[in-house]
PDB file of C-alpha atoms in Angstrom:
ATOM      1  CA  UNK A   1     -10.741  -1.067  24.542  1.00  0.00           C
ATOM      2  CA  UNK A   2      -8.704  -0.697  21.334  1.00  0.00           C
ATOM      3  CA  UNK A   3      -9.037  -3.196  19.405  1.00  0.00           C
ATOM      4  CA  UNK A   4      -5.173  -2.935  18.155  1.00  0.00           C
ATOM      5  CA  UNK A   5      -4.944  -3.637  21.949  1.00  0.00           C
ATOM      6  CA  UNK A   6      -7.306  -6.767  21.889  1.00  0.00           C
ATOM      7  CA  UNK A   7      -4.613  -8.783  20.063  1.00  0.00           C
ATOM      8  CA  UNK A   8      -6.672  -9.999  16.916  1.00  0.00           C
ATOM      9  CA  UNK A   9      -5.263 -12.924  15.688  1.00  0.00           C
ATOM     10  CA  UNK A  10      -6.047 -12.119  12.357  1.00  0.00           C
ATOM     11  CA  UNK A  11      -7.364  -8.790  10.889  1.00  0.00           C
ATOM     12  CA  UNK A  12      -9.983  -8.958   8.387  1.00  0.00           C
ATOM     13  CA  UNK A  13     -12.309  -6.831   6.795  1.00  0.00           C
ATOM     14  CA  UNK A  14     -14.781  -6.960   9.586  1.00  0.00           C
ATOM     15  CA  UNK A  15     -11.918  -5.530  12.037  1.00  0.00           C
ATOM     16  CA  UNK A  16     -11.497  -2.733  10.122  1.00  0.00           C
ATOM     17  CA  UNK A  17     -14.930  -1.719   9.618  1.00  0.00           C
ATOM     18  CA  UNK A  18     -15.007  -2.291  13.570  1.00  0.00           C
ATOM     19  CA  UNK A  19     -12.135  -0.069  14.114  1.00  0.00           C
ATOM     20  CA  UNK A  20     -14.052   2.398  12.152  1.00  0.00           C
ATOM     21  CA  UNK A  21     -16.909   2.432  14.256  1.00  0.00           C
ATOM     22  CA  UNK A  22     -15.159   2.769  17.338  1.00  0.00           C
ATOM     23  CA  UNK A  23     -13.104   5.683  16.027  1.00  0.00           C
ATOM     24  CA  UNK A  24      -9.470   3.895  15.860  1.00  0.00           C
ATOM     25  CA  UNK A  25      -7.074   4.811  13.740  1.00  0.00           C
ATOM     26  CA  UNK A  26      -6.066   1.725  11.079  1.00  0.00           C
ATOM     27  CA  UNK A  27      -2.521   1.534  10.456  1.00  0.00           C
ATOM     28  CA  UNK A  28      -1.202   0.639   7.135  1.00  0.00           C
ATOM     29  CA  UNK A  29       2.210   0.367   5.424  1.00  0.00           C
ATOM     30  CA  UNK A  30       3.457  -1.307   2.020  1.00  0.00           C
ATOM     31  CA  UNK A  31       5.994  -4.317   2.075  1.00  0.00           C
ATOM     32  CA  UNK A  32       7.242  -6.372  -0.754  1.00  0.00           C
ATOM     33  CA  UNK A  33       9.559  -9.061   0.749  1.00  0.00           C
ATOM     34  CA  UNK A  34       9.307 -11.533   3.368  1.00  0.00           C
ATOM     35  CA  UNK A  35      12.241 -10.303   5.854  1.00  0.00           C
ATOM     36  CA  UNK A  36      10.906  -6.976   5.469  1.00  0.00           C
ATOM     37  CA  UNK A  37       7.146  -8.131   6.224  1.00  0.00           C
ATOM     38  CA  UNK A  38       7.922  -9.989   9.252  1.00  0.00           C
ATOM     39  CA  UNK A  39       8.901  -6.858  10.656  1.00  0.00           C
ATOM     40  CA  UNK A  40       6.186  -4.957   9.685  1.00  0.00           C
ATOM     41  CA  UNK A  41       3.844  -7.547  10.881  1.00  0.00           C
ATOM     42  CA  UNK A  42       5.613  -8.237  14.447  1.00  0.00           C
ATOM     43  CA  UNK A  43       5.531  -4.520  14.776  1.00  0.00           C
ATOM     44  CA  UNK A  44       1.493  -4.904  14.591  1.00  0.00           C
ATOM     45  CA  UNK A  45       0.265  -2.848  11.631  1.00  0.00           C
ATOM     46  CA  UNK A  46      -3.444  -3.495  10.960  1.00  0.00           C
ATOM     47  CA  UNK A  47      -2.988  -3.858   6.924  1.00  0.00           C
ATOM     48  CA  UNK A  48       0.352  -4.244   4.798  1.00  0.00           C
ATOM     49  CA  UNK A  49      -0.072  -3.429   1.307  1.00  0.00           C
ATOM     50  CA  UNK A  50       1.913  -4.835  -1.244  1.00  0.00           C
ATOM     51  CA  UNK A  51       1.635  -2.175  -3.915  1.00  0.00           C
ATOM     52  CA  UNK A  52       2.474  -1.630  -7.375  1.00  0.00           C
ATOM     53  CA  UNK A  53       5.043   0.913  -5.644  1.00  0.00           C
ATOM     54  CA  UNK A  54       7.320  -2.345  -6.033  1.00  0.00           C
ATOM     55  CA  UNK A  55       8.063  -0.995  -9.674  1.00  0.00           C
ATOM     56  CA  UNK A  56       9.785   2.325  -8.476  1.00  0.00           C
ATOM     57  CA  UNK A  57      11.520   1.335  -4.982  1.00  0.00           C
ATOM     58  CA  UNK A  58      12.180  -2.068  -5.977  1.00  0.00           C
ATOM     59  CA  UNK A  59      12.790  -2.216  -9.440  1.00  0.00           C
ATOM     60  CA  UNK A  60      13.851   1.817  -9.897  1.00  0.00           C
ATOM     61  CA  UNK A  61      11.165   2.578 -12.297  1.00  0.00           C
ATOM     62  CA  UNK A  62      10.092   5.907 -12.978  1.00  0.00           C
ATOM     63  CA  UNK A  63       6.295   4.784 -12.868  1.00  0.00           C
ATOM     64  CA  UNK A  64       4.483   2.302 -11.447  1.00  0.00           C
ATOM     65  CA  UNK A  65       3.047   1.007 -14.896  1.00  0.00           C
ATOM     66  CA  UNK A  66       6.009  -1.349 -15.509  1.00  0.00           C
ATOM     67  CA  UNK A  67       4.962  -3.668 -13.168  1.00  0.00           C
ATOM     68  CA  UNK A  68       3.767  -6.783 -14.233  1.00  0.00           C
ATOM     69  CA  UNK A  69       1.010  -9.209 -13.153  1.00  0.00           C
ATOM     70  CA  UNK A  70       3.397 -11.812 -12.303  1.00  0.00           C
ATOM     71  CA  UNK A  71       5.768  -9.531 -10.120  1.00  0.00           C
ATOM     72  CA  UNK A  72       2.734  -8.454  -8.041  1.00  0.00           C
ATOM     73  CA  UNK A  73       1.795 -12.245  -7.417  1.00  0.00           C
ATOM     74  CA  UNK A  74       5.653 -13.148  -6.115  1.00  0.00           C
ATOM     75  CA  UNK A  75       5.894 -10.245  -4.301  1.00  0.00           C
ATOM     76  CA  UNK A  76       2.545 -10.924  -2.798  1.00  0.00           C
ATOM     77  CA  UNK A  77       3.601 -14.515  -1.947  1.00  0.00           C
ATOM     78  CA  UNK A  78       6.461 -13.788  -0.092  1.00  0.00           C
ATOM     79  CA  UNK A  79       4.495 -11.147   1.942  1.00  0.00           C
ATOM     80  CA  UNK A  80       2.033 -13.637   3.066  1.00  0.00           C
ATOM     81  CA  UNK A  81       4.491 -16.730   3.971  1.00  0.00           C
ATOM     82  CA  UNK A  82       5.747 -13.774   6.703  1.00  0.00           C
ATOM     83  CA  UNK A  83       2.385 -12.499   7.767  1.00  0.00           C
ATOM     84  CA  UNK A  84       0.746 -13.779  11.228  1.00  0.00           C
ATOM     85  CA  UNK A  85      -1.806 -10.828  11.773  1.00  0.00           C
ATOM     86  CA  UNK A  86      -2.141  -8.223   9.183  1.00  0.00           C
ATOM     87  CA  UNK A  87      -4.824  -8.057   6.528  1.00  0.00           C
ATOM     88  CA  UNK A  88      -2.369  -8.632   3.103  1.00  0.00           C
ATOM     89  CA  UNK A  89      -3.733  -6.420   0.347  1.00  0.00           C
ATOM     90  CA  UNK A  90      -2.061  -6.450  -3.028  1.00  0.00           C
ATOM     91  CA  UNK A  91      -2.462  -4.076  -6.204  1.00  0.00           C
ATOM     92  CA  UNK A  92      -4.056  -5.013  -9.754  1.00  0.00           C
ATOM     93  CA  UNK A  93      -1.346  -3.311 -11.637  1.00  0.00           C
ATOM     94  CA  UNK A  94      -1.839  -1.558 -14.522  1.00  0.00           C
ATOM     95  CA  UNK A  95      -3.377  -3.032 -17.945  1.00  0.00           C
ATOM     96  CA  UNK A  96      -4.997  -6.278 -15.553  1.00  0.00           C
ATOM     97  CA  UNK A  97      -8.364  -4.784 -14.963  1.00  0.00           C
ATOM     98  CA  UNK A  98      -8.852  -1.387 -16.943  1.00  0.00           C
ATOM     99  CA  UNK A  99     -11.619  -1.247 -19.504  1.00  0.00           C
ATOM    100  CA  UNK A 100     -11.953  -5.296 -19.460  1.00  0.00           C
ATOM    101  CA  UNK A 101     -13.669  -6.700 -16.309  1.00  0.00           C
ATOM    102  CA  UNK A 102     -12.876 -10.339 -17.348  1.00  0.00           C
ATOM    103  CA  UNK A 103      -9.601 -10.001 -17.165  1.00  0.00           C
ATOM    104  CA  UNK A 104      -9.969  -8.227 -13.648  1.00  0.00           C
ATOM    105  CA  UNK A 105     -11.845 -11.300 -12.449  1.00  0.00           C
ATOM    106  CA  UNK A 106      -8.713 -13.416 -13.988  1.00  0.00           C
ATOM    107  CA  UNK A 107      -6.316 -11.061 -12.741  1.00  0.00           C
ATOM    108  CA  UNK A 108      -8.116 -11.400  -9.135  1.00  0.00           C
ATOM    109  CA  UNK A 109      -8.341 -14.992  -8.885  1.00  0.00           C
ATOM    110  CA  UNK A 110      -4.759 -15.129  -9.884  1.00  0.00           C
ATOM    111  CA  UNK A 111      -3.398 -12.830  -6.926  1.00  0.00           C
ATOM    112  CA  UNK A 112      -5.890 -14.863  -4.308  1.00  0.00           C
ATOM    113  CA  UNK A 113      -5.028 -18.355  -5.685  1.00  0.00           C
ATOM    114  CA  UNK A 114      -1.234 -18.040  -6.291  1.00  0.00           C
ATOM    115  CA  UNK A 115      -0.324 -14.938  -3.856  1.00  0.00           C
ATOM    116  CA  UNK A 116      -3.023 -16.386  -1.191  1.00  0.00           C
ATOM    117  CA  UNK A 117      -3.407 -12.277  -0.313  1.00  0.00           C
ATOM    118  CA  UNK A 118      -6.211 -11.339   1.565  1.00  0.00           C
ATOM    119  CA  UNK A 119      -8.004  -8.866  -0.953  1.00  0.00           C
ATOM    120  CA  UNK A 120      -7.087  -7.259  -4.154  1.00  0.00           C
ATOM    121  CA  UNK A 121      -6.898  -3.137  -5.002  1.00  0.00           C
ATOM    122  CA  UNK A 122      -7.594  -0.865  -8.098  1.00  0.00           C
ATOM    123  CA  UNK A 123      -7.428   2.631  -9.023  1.00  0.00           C
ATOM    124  CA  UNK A 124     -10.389   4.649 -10.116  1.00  0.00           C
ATOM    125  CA  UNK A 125     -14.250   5.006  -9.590  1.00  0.00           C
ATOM    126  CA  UNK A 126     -17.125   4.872 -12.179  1.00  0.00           C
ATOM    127  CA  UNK A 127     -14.436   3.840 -14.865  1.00  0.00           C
ATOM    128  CA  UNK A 128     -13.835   0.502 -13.367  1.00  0.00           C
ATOM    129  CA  UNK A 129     -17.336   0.146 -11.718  1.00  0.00           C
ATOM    130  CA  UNK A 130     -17.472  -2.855 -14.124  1.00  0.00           C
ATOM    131  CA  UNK A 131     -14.825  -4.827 -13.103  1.00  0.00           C
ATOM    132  CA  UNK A 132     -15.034  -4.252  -9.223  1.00  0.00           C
ATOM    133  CA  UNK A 133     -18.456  -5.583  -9.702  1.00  0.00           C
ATOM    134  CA  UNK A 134     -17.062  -8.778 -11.489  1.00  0.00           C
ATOM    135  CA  UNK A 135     -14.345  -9.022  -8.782  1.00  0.00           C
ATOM    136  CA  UNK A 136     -16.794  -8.870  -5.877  1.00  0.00           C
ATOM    137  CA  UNK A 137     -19.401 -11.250  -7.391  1.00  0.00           C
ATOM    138  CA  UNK A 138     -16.477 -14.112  -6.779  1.00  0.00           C
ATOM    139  CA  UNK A 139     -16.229 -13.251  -3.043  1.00  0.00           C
ATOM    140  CA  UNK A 140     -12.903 -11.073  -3.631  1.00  0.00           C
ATOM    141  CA  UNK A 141     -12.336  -8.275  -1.248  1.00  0.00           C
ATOM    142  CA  UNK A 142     -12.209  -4.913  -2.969  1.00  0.00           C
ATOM    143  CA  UNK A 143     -10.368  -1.923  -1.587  1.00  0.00           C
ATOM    144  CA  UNK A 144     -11.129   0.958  -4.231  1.00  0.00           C
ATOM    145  CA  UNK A 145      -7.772   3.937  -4.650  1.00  0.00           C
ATOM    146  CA  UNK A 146      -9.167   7.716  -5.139  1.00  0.00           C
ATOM    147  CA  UNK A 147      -8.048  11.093  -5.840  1.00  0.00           C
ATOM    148  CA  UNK A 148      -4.314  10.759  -7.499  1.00  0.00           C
ATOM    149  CA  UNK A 149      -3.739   7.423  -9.233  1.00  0.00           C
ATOM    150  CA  UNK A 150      -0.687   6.671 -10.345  1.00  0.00           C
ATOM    151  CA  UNK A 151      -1.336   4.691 -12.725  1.00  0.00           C
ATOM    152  CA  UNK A 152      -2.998   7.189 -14.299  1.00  0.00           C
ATOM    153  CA  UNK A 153      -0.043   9.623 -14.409  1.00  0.00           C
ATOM    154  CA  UNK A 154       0.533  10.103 -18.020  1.00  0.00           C
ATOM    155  CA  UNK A 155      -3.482  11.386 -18.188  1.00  0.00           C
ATOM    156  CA  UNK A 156      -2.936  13.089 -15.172  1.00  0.00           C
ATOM    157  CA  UNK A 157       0.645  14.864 -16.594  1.00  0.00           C
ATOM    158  CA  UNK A 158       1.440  15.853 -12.879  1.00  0.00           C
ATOM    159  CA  UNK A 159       1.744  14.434  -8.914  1.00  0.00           C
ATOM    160  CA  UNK A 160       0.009  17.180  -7.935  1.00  0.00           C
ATOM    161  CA  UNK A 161      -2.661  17.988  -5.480  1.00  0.00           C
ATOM    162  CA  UNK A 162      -6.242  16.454  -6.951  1.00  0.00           C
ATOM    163  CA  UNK A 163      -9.840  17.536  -6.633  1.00  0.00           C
ATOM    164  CA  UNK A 164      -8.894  21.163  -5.736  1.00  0.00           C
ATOM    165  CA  UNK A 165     -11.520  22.068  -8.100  1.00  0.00           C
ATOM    166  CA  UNK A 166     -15.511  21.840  -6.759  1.00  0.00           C
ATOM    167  CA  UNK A 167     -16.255  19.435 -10.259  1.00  0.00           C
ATOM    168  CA  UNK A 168     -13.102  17.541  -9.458  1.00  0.00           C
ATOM    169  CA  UNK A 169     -13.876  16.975  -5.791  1.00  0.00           C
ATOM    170  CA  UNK A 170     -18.002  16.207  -6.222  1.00  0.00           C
ATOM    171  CA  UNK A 171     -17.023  13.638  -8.519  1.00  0.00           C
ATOM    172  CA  UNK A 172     -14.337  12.068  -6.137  1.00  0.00           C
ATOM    173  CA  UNK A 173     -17.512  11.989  -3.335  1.00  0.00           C
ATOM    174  CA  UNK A 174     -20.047  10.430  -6.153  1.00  0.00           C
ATOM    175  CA  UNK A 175     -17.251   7.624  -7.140  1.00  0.00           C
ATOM    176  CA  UNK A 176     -16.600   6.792  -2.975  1.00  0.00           C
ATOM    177  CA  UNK A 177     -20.089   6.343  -2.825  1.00  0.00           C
ATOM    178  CA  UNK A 178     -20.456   4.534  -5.538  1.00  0.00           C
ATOM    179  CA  UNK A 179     -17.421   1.843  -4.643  1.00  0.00           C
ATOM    180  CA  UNK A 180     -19.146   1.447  -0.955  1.00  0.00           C
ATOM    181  CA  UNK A 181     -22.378   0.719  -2.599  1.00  0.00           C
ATOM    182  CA  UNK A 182     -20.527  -1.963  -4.776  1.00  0.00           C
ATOM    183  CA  UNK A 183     -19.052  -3.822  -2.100  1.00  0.00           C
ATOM    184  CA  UNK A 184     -16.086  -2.554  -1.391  1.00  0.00           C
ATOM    185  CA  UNK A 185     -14.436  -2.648   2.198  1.00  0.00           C
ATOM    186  CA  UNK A 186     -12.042   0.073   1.804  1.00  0.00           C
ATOM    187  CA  UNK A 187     -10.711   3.427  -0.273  1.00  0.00           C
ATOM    188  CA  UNK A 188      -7.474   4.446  -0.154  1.00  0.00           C
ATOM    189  CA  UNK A 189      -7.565   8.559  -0.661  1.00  0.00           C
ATOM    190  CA  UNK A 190      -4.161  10.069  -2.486  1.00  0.00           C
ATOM    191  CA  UNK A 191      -2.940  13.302  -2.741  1.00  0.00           C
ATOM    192  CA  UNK A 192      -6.257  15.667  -1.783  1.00  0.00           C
ATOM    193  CA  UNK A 193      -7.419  18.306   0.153  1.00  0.00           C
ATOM    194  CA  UNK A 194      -7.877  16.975   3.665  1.00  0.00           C
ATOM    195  CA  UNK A 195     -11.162  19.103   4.262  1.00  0.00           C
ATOM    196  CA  UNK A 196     -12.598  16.929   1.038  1.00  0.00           C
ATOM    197  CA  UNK A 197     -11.058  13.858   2.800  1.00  0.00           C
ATOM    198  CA  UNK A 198     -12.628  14.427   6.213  1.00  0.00           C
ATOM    199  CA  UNK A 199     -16.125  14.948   3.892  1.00  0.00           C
ATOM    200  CA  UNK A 200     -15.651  11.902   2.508  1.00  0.00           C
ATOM    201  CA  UNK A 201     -14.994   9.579   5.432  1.00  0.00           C
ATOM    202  CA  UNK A 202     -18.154  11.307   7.116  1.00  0.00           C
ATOM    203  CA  UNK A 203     -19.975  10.651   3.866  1.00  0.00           C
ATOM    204  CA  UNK A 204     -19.410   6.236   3.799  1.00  0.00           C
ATOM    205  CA  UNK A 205     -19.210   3.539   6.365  1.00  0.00           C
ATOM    206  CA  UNK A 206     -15.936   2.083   5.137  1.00  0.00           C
ATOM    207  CA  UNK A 207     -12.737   2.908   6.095  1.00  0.00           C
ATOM    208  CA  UNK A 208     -10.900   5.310   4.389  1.00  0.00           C
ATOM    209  CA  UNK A 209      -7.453   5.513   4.488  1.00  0.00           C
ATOM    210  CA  UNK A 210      -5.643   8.578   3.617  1.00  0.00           C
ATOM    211  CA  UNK A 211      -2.058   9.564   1.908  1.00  0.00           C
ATOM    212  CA  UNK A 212      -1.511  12.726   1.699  1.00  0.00           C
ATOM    213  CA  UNK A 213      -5.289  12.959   2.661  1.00  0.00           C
ATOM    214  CA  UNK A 214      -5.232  14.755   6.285  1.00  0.00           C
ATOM    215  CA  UNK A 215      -6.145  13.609   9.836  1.00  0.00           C
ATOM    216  CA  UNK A 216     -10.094  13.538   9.238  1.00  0.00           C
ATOM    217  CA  UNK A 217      -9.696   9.702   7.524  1.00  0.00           C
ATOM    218  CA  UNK A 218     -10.193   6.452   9.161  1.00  0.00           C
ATOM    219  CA  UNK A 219      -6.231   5.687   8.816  1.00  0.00           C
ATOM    220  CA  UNK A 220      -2.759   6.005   7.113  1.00  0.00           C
ATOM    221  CA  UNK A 221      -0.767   4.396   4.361  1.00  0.00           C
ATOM    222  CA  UNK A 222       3.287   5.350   3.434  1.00  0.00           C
ATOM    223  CA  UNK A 223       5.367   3.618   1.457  1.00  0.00           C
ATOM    224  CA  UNK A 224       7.852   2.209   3.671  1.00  0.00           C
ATOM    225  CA  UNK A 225      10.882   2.737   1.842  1.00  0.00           C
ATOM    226  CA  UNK A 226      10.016   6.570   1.720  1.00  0.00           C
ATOM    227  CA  UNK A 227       8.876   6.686   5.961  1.00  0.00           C
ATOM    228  CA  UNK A 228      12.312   4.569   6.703  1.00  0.00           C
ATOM    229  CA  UNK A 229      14.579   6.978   5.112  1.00  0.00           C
ATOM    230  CA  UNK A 230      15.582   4.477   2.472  1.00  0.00           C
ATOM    231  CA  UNK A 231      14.489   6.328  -0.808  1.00  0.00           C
ATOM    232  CA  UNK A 232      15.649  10.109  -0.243  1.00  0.00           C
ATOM    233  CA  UNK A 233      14.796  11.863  -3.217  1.00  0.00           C
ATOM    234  CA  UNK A 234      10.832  11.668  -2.877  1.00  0.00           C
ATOM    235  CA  UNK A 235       9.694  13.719  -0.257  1.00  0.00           C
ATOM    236  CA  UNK A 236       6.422  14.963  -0.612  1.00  0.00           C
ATOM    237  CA  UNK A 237       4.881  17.602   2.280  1.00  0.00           C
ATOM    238  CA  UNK A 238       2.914  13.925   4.047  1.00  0.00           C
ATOM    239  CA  UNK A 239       5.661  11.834   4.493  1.00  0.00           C
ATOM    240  CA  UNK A 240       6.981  11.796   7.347  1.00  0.00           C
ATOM    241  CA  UNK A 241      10.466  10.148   7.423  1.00  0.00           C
ATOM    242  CA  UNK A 242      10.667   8.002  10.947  1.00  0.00           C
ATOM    243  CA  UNK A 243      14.069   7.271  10.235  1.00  0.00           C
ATOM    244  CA  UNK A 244      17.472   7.916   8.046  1.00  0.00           C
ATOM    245  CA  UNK A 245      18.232   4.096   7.282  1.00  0.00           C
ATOM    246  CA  UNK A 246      19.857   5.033   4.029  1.00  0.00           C
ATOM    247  CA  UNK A 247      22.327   6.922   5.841  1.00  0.00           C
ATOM    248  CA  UNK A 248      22.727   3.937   8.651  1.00  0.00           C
ATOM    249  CA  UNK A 249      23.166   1.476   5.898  1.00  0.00           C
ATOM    250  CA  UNK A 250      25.650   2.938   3.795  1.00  0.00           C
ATOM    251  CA  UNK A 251      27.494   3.628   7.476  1.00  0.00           C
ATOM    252  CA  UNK A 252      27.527   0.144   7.817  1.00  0.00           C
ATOM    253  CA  UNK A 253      28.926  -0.916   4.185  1.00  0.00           C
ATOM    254  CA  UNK A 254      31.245   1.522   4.419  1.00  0.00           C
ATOM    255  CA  UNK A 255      32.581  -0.061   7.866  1.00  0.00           C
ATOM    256  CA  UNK A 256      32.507  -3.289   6.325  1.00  0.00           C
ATOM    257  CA  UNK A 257      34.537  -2.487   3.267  1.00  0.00           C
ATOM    258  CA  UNK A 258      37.205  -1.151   5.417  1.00  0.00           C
ATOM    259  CA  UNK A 259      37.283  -4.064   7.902  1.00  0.00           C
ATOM    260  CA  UNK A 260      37.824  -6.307   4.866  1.00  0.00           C
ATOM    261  CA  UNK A 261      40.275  -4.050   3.040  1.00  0.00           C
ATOM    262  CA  UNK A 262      42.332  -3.299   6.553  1.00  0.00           C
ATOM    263  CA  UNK A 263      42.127  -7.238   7.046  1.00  0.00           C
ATOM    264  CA  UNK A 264      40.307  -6.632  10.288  1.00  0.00           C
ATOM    265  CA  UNK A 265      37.403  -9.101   8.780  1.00  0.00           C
ATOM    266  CA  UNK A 266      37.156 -11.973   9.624  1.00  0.00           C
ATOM    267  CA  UNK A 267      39.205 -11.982  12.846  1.00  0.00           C
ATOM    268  CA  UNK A 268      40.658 -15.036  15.070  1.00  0.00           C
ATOM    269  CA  UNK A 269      36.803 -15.227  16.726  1.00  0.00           C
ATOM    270  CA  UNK A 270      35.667 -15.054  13.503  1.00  0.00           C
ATOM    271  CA  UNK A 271      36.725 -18.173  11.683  1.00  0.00           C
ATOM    272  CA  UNK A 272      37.343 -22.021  12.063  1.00  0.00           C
TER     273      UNK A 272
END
C-alpha cells in the first residue's frame, strides 16, 4: 500500500527513506507563508520546502543571495505554525554556512530552535563536507542540493544545464556519495541530465529529489509560485505550470476595482 495512502501523521525522514524503498514517488513543493502552507499541507505533499527562492518570488530579487538568515527563520516559522503532516525543510542561505562550519552549526540551531523546521538544506558537496559534518554531529537533519546551485550563480555565470561534461558529472556522483556517507537524508538534484540523475539515485539509498532532473529520481520539487502560474516570466523546459493564477487574480482585482468604482461594492446585503 502507498504509504501517501497510509495517512502518516507526520512525515519524517524515516518515511521518506521508506517511500524510497518501496518505489513511491515523494512529493515536494516550496511555501513561504502560513495561508499558503496550509494549503499545501491539506493537499498532502510529503515535504514543503521553504527555500531561499523567498528572495526572488517574494521579495523580487534577481538572486537568491539577498536573503538573509533572519528572513529564512520567519518565513520558516510561519510555515510550521500551518503544517500538520509534511516534513518542513528550510534553506541555509547564502554566507551562513560556506567556508565556516561554526557558523553552519549556529546558523542550524538557529532555524531548528526559532523556525522549529524539521531539517535544514545547503548547496554543494566536498566544499561544505565540513560543515554538514558539524550540522549532523548536533542531531540536525541534512538534505544536501547538487548539480546547479544558485547560490553559486555568479561562479557559475549561467542557469544552464550542469554536469553535461563526463568530469563535471563524475564529480556530481563522488559528492552524492559522499553527502549519503555523511549523514544526510536527502539530495535535491538541479538542472542535469536526467540519464546522470537516474545514475545517481541507483548509485545511494537516500532519496533524491529531482528539478529539472528527469523521471529516474526518487521525487519532485517546483517552486510553487512558478507551477501555479503566479510568476510568468521564468519558464524553464521542467516546469510544468498546473495553473494560470496570475491571470485569475488580476481577473479578480480587476472585477473588484470596477464594483467599487461603479458603486456596486458594498451592496444593501453587504453592509450594516
Amino acid at each position: 500500500m502507498s504509504i501517501h495512502k497510509e495517512s502518516v501523521k507526520r512525515v519524517t525522514t524515516h518515511v521518506l527513506s521508506e517511500m524510497k524503498l518501496k518505489g513511491e514517488k515523494i512529493s515536494m513543493l516550496t511555501s513561504y507563508d502560513y495561508s499558503m502552507a496550509t494549503i499545501v499541507d491539506r493537499a498532502g505533499i510529503d515535504v514543503i520546502l521553504v527555500g531561499d527562492s523567498a528572495s526572488n518570488v517574494m521579495a523580487g530579487h534577481e538572486t537568491t543571495l539577498p536573503i538573509t538568515l533572519d528572513q529564512m527563520i520567519y518565513h520558516g516559522a510561519s510555515v510550521v505554525r500551518a503544517v500538520q503532516r509534511a516534513l518542513v525543510v528550510v534553506d541555509l542561505p547564502f554566507g551562513t554556512y560556506q567556508g565556516n562550519s561554526k557558523e553552519a552549526l549556529n546558523s542550524s540551531i538557529r532555524i531548528m530552535k526559532e523556525a522549529s523546521a524539521d531539517a535544514v538544506k545547503l548547496e554543494g558537496g566536498s566544499e561544505v563536507l565540513e560543515s554538514v559534518n558539524r550540522i549532523l554531529s548536533a542531531g540536525i537533519p541534512v538534505m544536501g542540493h547538487l548539480g546547479l546551485t544558485p547560490q553559486s550563480i555568479h561562479k557559475f555565470g549561467t542557469y544552464a544545464v550542469r554536469a553535461k561534461e563526463e568530469e563535471e558529472a563524475k564529480k556530481l556522483l563522488e559528492d552524492a556519495k559522499l553527502l549519503e556517507e555523511a549523514g544526510c537524508f536527502a539530495i535535491v538534484l538541479e538542472k542535469v541530465p536526467a540519464t546522470l540523475a537516474k545514475k545517481v539515485a541507483e548509485s545511494v539509498t537516500i532519496p533524491i529529489i529531482g528539478i529539472g532532473a528527469g523521471n529516474g529520481v526518487d521525487g519532485q520539487v517546483l517552486v510553487i509560485h512558478d507551477m501555479l502560474g503566479i510568476t510568468q516570466e521564468f519558464s524553464p523546459r521542467f516546469l510544468r505550470r498546473y495553473h494560470n493564477l496570475f491571470a485569475e487574480i488580476k481577473g479578480a482585482v480587476e472585477t473588484y476595482i470596477g464594483d467599487v468604482k461603479s458603486k456596486d461594492f458594498p451592496n444593501e446585503r453587504e453592509q450594516y
